[in-house]
Short mmCIF file of C-alpha atoms in Angstrom, two decimals:
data_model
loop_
_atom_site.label_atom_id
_atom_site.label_comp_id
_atom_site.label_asym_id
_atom_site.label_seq_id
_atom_site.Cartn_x
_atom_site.Cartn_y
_atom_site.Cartn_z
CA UNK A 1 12.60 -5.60 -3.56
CA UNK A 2 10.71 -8.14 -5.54
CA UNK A 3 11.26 -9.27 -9.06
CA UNK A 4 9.60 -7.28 -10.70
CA UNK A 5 10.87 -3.99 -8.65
CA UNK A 6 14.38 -5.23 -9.90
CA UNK A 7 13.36 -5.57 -13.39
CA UNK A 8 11.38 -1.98 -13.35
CA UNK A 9 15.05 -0.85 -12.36
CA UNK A 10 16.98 -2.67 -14.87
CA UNK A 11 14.21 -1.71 -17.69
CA UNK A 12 13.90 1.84 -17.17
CA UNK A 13 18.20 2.73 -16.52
CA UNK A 14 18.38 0.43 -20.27
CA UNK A 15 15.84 2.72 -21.43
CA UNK A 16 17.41 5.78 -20.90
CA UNK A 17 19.50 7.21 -23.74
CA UNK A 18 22.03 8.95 -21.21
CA UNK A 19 22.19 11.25 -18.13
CA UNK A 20 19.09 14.00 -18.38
CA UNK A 21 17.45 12.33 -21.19
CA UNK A 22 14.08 10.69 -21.20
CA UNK A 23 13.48 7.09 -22.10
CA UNK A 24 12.55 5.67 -24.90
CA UNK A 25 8.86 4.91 -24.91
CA UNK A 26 9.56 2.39 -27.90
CA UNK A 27 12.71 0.59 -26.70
CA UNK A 28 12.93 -3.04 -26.39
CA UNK A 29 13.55 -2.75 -22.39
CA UNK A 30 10.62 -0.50 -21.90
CA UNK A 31 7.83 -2.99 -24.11
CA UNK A 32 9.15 -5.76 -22.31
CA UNK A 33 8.90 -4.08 -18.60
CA UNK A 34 5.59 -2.75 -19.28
CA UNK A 35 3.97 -5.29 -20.47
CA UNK A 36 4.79 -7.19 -17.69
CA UNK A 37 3.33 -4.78 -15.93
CA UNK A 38 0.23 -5.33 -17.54
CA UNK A 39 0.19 -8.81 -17.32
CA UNK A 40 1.40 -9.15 -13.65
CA UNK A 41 -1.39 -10.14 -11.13
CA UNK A 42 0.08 -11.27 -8.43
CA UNK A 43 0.36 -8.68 -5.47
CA UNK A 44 -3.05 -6.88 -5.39
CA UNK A 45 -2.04 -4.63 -2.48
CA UNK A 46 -0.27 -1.24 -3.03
CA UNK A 47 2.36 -2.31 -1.29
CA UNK A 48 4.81 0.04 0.88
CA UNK A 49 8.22 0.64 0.09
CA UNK A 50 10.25 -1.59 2.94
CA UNK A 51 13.48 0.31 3.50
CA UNK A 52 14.70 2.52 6.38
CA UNK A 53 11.63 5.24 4.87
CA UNK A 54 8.42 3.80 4.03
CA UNK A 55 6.43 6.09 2.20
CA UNK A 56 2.48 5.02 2.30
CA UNK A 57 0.30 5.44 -0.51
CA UNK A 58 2.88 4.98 -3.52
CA UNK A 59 1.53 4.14 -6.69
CA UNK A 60 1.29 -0.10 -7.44
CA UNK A 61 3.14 -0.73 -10.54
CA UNK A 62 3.02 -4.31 -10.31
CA UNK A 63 -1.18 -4.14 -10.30
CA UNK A 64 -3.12 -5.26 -13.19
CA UNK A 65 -4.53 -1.83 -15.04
CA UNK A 66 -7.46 0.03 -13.08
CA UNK A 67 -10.72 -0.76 -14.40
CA UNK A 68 -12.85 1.91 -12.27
CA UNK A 69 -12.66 4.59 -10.17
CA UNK A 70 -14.88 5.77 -7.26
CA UNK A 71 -17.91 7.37 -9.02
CA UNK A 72 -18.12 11.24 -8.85
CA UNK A 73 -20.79 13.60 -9.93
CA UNK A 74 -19.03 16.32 -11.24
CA UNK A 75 -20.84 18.93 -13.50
CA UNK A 76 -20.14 22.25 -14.57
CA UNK A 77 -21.48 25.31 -13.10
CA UNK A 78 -22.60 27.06 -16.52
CA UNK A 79 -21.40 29.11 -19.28
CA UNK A 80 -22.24 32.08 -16.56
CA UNK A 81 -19.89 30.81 -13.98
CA UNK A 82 -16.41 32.85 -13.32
CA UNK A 83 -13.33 30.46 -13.71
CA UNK A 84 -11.19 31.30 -10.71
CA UNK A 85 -7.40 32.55 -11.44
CA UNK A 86 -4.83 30.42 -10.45
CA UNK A 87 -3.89 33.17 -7.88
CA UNK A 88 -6.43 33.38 -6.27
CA UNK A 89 -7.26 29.54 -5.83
CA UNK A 90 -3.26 29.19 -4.46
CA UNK A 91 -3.88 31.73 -1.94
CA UNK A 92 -7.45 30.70 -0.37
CA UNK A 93 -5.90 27.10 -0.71
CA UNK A 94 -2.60 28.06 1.04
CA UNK A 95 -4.72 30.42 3.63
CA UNK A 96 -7.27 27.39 3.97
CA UNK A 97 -4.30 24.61 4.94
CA UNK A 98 -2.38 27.58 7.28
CA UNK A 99 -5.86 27.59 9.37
CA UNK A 100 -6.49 23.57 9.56
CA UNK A 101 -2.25 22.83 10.06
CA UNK A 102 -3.16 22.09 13.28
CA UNK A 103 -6.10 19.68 13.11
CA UNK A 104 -6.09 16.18 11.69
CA UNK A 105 -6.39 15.16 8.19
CA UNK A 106 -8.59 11.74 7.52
CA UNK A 107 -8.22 10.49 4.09
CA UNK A 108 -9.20 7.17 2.62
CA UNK A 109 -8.03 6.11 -0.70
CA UNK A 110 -9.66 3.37 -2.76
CA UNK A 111 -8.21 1.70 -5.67
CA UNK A 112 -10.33 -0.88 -8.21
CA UNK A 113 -8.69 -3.36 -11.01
CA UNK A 114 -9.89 -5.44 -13.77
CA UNK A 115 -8.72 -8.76 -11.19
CA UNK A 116 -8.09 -8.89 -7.83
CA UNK A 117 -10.28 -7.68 -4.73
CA UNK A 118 -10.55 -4.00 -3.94
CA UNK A 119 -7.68 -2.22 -1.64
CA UNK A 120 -8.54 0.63 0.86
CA UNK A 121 -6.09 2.45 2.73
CA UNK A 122 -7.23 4.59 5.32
CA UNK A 123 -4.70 7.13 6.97
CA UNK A 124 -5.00 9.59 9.72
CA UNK A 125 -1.95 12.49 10.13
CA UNK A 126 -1.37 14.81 12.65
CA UNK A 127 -0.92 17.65 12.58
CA UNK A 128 -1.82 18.12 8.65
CA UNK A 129 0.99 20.64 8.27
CA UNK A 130 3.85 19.94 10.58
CA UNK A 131 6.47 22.60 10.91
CA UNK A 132 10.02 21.24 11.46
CA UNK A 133 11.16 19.38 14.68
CA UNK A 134 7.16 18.68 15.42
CA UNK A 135 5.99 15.56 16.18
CA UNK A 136 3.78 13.90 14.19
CA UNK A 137 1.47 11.10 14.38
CA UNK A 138 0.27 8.86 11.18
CA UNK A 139 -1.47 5.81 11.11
CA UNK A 140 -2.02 4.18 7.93
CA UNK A 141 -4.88 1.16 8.03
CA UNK A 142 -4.94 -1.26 4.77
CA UNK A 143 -7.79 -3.46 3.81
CA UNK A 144 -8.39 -6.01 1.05
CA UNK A 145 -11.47 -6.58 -0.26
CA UNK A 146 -12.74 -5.13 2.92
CA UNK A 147 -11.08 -7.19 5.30
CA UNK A 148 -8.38 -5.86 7.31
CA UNK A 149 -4.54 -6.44 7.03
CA UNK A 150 -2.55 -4.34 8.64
CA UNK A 151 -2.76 -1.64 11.01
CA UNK A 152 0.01 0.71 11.42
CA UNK A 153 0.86 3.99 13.56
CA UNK A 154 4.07 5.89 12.73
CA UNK A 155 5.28 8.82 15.80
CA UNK A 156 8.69 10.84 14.35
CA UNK A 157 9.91 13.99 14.54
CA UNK A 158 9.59 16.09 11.23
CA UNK A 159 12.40 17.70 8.94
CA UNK A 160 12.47 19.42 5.92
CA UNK A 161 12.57 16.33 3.83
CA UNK A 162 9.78 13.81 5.87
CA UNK A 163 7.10 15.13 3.56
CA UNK A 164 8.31 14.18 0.49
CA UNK A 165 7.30 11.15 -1.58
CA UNK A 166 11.19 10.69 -1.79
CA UNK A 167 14.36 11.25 -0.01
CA UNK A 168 17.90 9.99 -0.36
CA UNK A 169 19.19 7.76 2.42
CA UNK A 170 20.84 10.37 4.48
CA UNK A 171 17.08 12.71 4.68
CA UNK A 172 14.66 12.01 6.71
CA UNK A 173 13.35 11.19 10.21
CA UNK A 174 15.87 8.80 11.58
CA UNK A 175 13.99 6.84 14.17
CA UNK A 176 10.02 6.38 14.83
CA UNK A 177 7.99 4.68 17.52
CA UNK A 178 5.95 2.09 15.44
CA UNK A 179 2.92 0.50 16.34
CA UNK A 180 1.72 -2.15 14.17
CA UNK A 181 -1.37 -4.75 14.28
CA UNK A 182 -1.16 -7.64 11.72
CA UNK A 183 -4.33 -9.31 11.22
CA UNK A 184 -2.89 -12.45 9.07
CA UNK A 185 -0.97 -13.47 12.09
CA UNK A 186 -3.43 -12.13 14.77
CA UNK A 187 -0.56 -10.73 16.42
CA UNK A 188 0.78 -7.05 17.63
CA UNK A 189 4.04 -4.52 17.80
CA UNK A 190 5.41 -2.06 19.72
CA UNK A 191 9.04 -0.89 19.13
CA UNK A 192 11.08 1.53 18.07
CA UNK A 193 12.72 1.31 14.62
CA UNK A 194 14.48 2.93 12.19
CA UNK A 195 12.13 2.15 9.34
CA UNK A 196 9.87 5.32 9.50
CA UNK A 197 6.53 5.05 8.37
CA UNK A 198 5.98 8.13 6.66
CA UNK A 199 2.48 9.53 5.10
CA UNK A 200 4.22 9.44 1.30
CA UNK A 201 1.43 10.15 -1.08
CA UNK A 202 -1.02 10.62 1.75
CA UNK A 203 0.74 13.56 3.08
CA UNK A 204 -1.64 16.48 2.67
CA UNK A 205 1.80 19.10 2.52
CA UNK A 206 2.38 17.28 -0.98
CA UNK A 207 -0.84 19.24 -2.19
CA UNK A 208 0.01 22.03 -0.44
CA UNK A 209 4.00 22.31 -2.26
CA UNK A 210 1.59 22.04 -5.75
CA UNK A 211 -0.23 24.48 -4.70
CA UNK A 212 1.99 26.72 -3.52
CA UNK A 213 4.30 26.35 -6.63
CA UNK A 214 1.74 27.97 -8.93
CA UNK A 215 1.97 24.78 -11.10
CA UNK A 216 -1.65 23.83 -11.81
CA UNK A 217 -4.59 24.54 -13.73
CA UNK A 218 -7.20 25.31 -12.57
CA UNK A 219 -10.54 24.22 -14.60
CA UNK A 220 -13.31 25.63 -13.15
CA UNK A 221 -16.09 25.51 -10.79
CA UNK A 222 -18.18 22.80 -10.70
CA UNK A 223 -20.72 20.54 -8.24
CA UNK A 224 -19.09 17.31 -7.05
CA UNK A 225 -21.83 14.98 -5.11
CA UNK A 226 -24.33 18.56 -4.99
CA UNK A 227 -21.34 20.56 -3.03
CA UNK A 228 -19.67 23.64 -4.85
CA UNK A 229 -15.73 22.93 -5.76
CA UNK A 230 -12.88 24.18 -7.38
CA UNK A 231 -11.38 21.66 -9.98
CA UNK A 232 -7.83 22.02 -10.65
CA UNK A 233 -5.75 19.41 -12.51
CA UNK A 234 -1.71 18.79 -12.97
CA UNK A 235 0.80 16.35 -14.44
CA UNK A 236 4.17 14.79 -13.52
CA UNK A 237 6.83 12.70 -15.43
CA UNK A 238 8.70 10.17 -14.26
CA UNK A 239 10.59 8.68 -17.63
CA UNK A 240 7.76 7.18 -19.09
CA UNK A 241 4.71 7.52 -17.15
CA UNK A 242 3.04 10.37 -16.28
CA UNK A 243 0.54 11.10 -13.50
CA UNK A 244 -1.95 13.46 -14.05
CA UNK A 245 -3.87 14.18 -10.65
CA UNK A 246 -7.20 16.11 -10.61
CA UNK A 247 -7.87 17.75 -7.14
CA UNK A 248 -11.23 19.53 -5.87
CA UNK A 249 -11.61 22.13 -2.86
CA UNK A 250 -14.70 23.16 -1.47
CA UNK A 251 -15.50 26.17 -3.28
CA UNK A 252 -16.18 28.23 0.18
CA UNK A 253 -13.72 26.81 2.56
CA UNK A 254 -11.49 25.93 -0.13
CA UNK A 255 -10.29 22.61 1.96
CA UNK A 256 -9.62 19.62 0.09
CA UNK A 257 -12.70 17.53 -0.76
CA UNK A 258 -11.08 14.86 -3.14
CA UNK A 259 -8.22 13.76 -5.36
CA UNK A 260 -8.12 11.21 -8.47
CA UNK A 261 -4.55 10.49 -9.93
CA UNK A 262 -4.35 8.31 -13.00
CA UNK A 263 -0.90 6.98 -14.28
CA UNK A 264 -0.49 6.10 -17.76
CA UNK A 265 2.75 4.52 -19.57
CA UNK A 266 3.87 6.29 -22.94
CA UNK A 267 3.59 3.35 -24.76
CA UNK A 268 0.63 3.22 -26.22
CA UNK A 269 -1.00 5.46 -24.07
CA UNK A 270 -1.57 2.63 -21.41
CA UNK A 271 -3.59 3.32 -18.15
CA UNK A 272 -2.03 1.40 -15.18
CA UNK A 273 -3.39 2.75 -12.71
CA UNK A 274 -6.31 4.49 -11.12
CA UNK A 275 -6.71 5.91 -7.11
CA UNK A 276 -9.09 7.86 -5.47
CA UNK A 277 -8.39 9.67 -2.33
CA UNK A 278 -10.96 11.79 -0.42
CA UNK A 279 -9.88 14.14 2.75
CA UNK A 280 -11.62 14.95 5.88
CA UNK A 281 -10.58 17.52 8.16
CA UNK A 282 -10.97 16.54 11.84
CA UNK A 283 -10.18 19.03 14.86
CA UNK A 284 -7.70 17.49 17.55
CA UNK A 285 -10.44 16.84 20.22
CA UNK A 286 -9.42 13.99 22.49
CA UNK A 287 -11.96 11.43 20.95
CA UNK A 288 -10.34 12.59 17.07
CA UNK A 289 -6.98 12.19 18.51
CA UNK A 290 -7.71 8.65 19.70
CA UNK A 291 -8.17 7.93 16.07
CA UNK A 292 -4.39 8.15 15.68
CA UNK A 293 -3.78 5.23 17.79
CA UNK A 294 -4.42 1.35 16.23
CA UNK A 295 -7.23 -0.67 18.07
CA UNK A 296 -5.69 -4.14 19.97
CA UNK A 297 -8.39 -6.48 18.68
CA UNK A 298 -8.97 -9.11 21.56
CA UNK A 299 -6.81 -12.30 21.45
CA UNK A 300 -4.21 -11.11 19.56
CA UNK A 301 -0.76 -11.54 20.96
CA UNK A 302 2.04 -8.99 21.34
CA UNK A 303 5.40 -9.66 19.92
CA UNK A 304 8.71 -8.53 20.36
CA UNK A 305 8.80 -6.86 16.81
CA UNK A 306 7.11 -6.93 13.47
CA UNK A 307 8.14 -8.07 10.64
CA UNK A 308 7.95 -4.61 8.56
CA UNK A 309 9.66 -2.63 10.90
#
């Protein structure tokens, strides 16, 4: 963990007024850690848990405070437009993932800040929707500023708890077969390791669980980029930020077109934090399947391990 990790820690249990309670936007601890926060510039890259599970995709605390987002053109359909019923939109959504749970999902998430260049993450997982004991296949490529950093692919067996964006140390996939390219050193991986890459906030059965739990809201329909959706929006709290994620479906399919999750500190109402993700579902032809696997880029050398893993 770095610094700034342990101080989060420290902050936020000194924050909290005793066992169940929330903490107290306007404590000493919680000023101190969050401005920090704010001021912190240091590690532009999202970067990945590193402990026996690594969950891609988590949000960057340490980042400076978004200062854009991908641009959408989202309008409203009309006064005359029906607003779908939360019932309805679970059940075409949950019908929708149930018919792609065998293809691949493609998403690539962007993220912008006030300083520092911009970070895309690119991910691939496979099957979308693994049942338990399947294998599953996720590669998760990072970029900064457009130029490439690392390149990792992830092959485990799932369980109940591999899709969550956290487990305790005795959940989860125990071993993976890990594939990793890292373009600083111009070297490459194979091995297998008990650090398990898993797809974390990438993980396309995170939407479906919201969905499925009826706890949304759904806004409307509208036309992102020209193409009919379904907006629905929801919020989480975790002591004192929230994230509030808005998610459209194609209004006809009713897959998943795009997701933007903002995460704001109570204090002051501060935005940290701004990501855009959009989805693509691939079938599992051969050539799509390839996609799972990291490119070798010529001259690089293979190593005996990697240094994440």
């Amino acid at each position: 963990m770095t610094p700034l990790d342990d101080d989060l820690l420290t902050a936020l249990r000194a924050a909290r007024p005793g066992l169940g309670c929330q903490p107290s936007a306007t404590s000493p601890e919680a000023t101190a850690i969050l401005t920090r926060i704010l001021q912190d510039h240091h590690d532009p890259v999202p970067h990945v848990i590193r402990r026996r599970l690594l969950l891609a995709g988590l949000p960057a605390m340490a980042g400076a405070v978004a200062a854009a987002v991908l641009v959408a053109s989202v309008t409203s359909s009309g006064p005359g437009s029906t607003r779908p019923t939360v019932s309805s939109v679970r059940t075409a959504v949950l019908d929708a993932f149930e018919r792609d749970s065998g293809d691949i999902v493609y998403s690539t998430r962007t993220i912008r800040r006030s300083k520092g260049p911009v970070v895309t993450q690119q991910a691939w997982t496979y099957p979308g929707f693994p049942a338990v004991g399947e294998q599953v296949r996720f590669r998760l490529f990072q970029l900064q500023g457009g130029v490439p950093v690392e390149d990792t692919e992830s092959i485990y067996i799932a369980d109940a708890a591999s899709t969550g964006l956290t487990q305790s140390t005795t959940e989860g996939p125990k071993v993976a077969e890990i594939i990793d390219v890292e373009y600083a050193t111009r070297t490459w991986s194979r091995q297998q390791s008990s650090s398990v890459l898993l797809a974390g906030r990438f993980s396309p059965s995170l939407i479906r669980d919201q969905v499925a739990s009826g706890g949304f809201t759904v806004v409307g329909t509208v036309r992102l980029d020209g193409r009919q959706a379904v907006e629905v929006t929801w919020s989480r709290s975790h002591g004192p930020l929230t994230v509030t994620t808005t998610l459209w479906v194609d209004a006809r399919t009713y897959q998943p077109l795009r997701s933007v999750a903002t995460t704001r500190a109570a204090l002051h109402d501060m935005l940290l934090e701004t990501d855009t993700t959009q989805y693509q579902i691939l079938s599992a032809t051969p050539p799509n399947r390839d996609l799972l696997t990291p490119p070798i880029p010529a001259g690089f050398t293979r190593t005996a391990g990697s240094p994440h893993f």
